[in-house]
Short mmCIF file of C-alpha atoms in Angstrom, two decimals:
data_model
loop_
_atom_site.label_atom_id
_atom_site.label_comp_id
_atom_site.label_asym_id
_atom_site.label_seq_id
_atom_site.Cartn_x
_atom_site.Cartn_y
_atom_site.Cartn_z
CA MET A 11 -1.91 -4.63 20.36
CA THR A 12 1.77 -5.23 20.94
CA TYR A 13 4.12 -2.29 21.26
CA HIS A 14 7.08 -3.81 19.46
CA ILE A 15 8.19 -5.55 16.27
CA THR A 16 10.41 -8.46 17.31
CA LYS A 17 12.38 -11.24 15.71
CA SER A 18 14.80 -13.84 17.08
CA VAL A 19 17.77 -14.25 14.74
CA GLY A 20 19.51 -17.25 16.27
CA LYS A 21 23.07 -17.36 17.57
CA GLN A 22 25.26 -14.79 15.84
CA ASP A 23 28.24 -12.59 16.56
CA PHE A 24 26.73 -9.66 18.49
CA SER A 25 29.06 -6.99 17.05
CA LEU A 26 28.48 -8.11 13.48
CA LEU A 27 24.74 -8.21 14.04
CA LYS A 28 24.81 -4.67 15.41
CA GLN A 29 26.48 -3.53 12.18
CA LYS A 30 23.82 -5.36 10.13
CA VAL A 31 21.07 -3.62 12.08
CA ILE A 32 22.68 -0.20 11.60
CA ALA A 33 23.09 -0.87 7.86
CA ALA A 34 19.44 -1.99 7.58
CA LEU A 35 18.33 1.17 9.40
CA GLN A 36 20.38 3.30 7.01
CA GLU A 37 18.79 1.56 4.01
CA GLU A 38 15.41 2.67 5.37
CA GLY A 39 16.52 6.28 5.88
CA PHE A 40 17.33 6.11 9.60
CA GLY A 41 20.44 7.27 11.36
CA VAL A 42 21.48 6.15 14.83
CA LEU A 43 21.53 9.14 17.17
CA THR A 44 22.15 7.29 20.42
CA GLU A 45 23.48 3.98 21.62
CA ILE A 46 22.83 2.74 25.13
CA ASP A 47 24.88 -0.25 26.28
CA ILE A 48 22.59 -1.80 28.88
CA GLN A 49 25.13 -4.49 29.80
CA SER A 50 27.83 -1.94 30.60
CA THR A 51 25.50 0.57 32.26
CA MET A 52 23.88 -1.93 34.60
CA LYS A 53 27.26 -3.33 35.59
CA LYS A 54 28.60 0.13 36.34
CA LYS A 55 25.51 1.55 38.07
CA LEU A 56 24.09 -1.51 39.86
CA ASP A 57 26.91 -4.08 39.69
CA LYS A 58 24.39 -6.32 37.95
CA ASP A 59 25.33 -8.68 35.13
CA TYR A 60 23.42 -8.57 31.87
CA LYS A 61 24.01 -10.42 28.64
CA PRO A 62 24.91 -8.18 25.66
CA PHE A 63 22.07 -5.70 25.24
CA LEU A 64 22.02 -2.47 23.21
CA ILE A 65 19.36 0.14 22.55
CA LEU A 66 19.86 2.13 19.37
CA GLY A 67 17.99 5.43 19.12
CA ALA A 68 17.13 5.59 15.42
CA CYS A 69 15.75 8.62 13.62
CA ASN A 70 14.42 9.10 10.12
CA PRO A 71 14.71 12.90 9.79
CA VAL A 72 12.04 13.20 7.09
CA PHE A 73 9.41 11.51 9.24
CA ALA A 74 10.62 13.18 12.44
CA ASP A 75 10.21 16.59 10.78
CA GLN A 76 6.70 15.74 9.59
CA VAL A 77 5.63 14.49 13.02
CA LEU A 78 7.14 17.47 14.85
CA SER A 79 5.52 19.87 12.40
CA ILE A 80 2.14 18.41 13.33
CA ASP A 81 2.77 18.14 17.08
CA PRO A 82 6.05 19.32 18.64
CA ASN A 83 5.23 17.43 21.86
CA MET A 84 5.70 14.17 19.94
CA SER A 85 9.39 14.82 20.58
CA ALA A 86 8.89 12.87 23.81
CA LEU A 87 8.39 9.73 21.66
CA LEU A 88 11.47 10.23 19.49
CA PRO A 89 13.78 8.65 18.47
CA CYS A 90 12.51 5.19 17.54
CA ASN A 91 14.26 2.64 19.73
CA VAL A 92 15.63 -0.57 18.28
CA SER A 93 17.09 -3.06 20.74
CA ILE A 94 19.50 -5.92 20.21
CA ARG A 95 19.82 -8.36 23.08
CA GLU A 96 21.19 -11.79 23.77
CA LEU A 97 18.64 -14.15 25.27
CA ASP A 98 19.41 -16.82 27.88
CA SER A 99 19.42 -19.38 25.05
CA GLY A 100 22.30 -17.53 23.36
CA GLU A 101 20.05 -16.46 20.51
CA ILE A 102 19.78 -12.78 19.73
CA GLU A 103 16.55 -10.82 19.54
CA ILE A 104 15.96 -7.65 17.54
CA SER A 105 13.07 -5.50 18.71
CA ALA A 106 11.81 -2.15 17.43
CA ILE A 107 9.16 0.14 18.83
CA ASP A 108 5.82 -0.03 17.02
CA PRO A 109 5.12 3.63 16.19
CA ILE A 110 1.44 2.89 15.64
CA ALA A 111 1.09 1.63 19.21
CA ALA A 112 3.17 4.52 20.55
CA MET A 113 1.57 7.39 18.63
CA SER A 114 -1.89 6.51 17.37
CA SER A 115 -3.46 6.36 20.81
CA LEU A 116 -2.67 10.04 21.31
CA GLY A 117 -5.71 11.04 19.31
CA ASN A 118 -4.18 13.02 16.47
CA PRO A 119 -5.40 11.47 13.20
CA ALA A 120 -2.79 13.40 11.19
CA ILE A 121 -0.06 11.35 12.88
CA GLU A 122 -1.54 7.94 12.02
CA PRO A 123 -0.39 7.73 8.36
CA LEU A 124 3.12 8.75 9.41
CA ALA A 125 3.19 6.16 12.20
CA THR A 126 2.03 3.54 9.71
CA ALA A 127 4.79 4.46 7.24
CA VAL A 128 7.48 4.41 9.93
CA ARG A 129 6.19 1.06 11.20
CA LYS A 130 6.59 -0.40 7.71
CA LYS A 131 10.17 0.86 7.55
CA LEU A 132 10.99 -0.64 10.95
CA GLU A 133 9.33 -3.92 9.93
CA ASN A 134 11.63 -3.91 6.89
CA VAL A 135 14.66 -3.41 9.13
CA VAL A 136 13.73 -6.30 11.41
CA GLU A 137 12.93 -8.57 8.47
CA LYS A 138 16.28 -7.84 6.77
CA ILE A 139 18.20 -9.20 9.74
#
């Protein structure tokens, strides 16, 4: 089982693509709580060069509430990360966490339908791009 939902979207303007991803997340009920600029952080902390690379911490509050109501320790797996990164080829890859892979192995059957529903929403996001 893979742990991510991934799609290469060819060569595009990175900033515009980021806005498309955020809009697609919003259409599926997610907000972006955090944004980690890997390129900038690695340059600053390690003086290492990276191509453009962002991690968006996305949260769908309805599903987050349901999951946390079942098991508050699931907070360690939230938010759902969606990454946007430029590959060596110049193409851009979108990748989202697979909530089924992340949560279903924890042995709580009540979480599984929620993980499945969130996975479908994240698949929709990736497919829209």
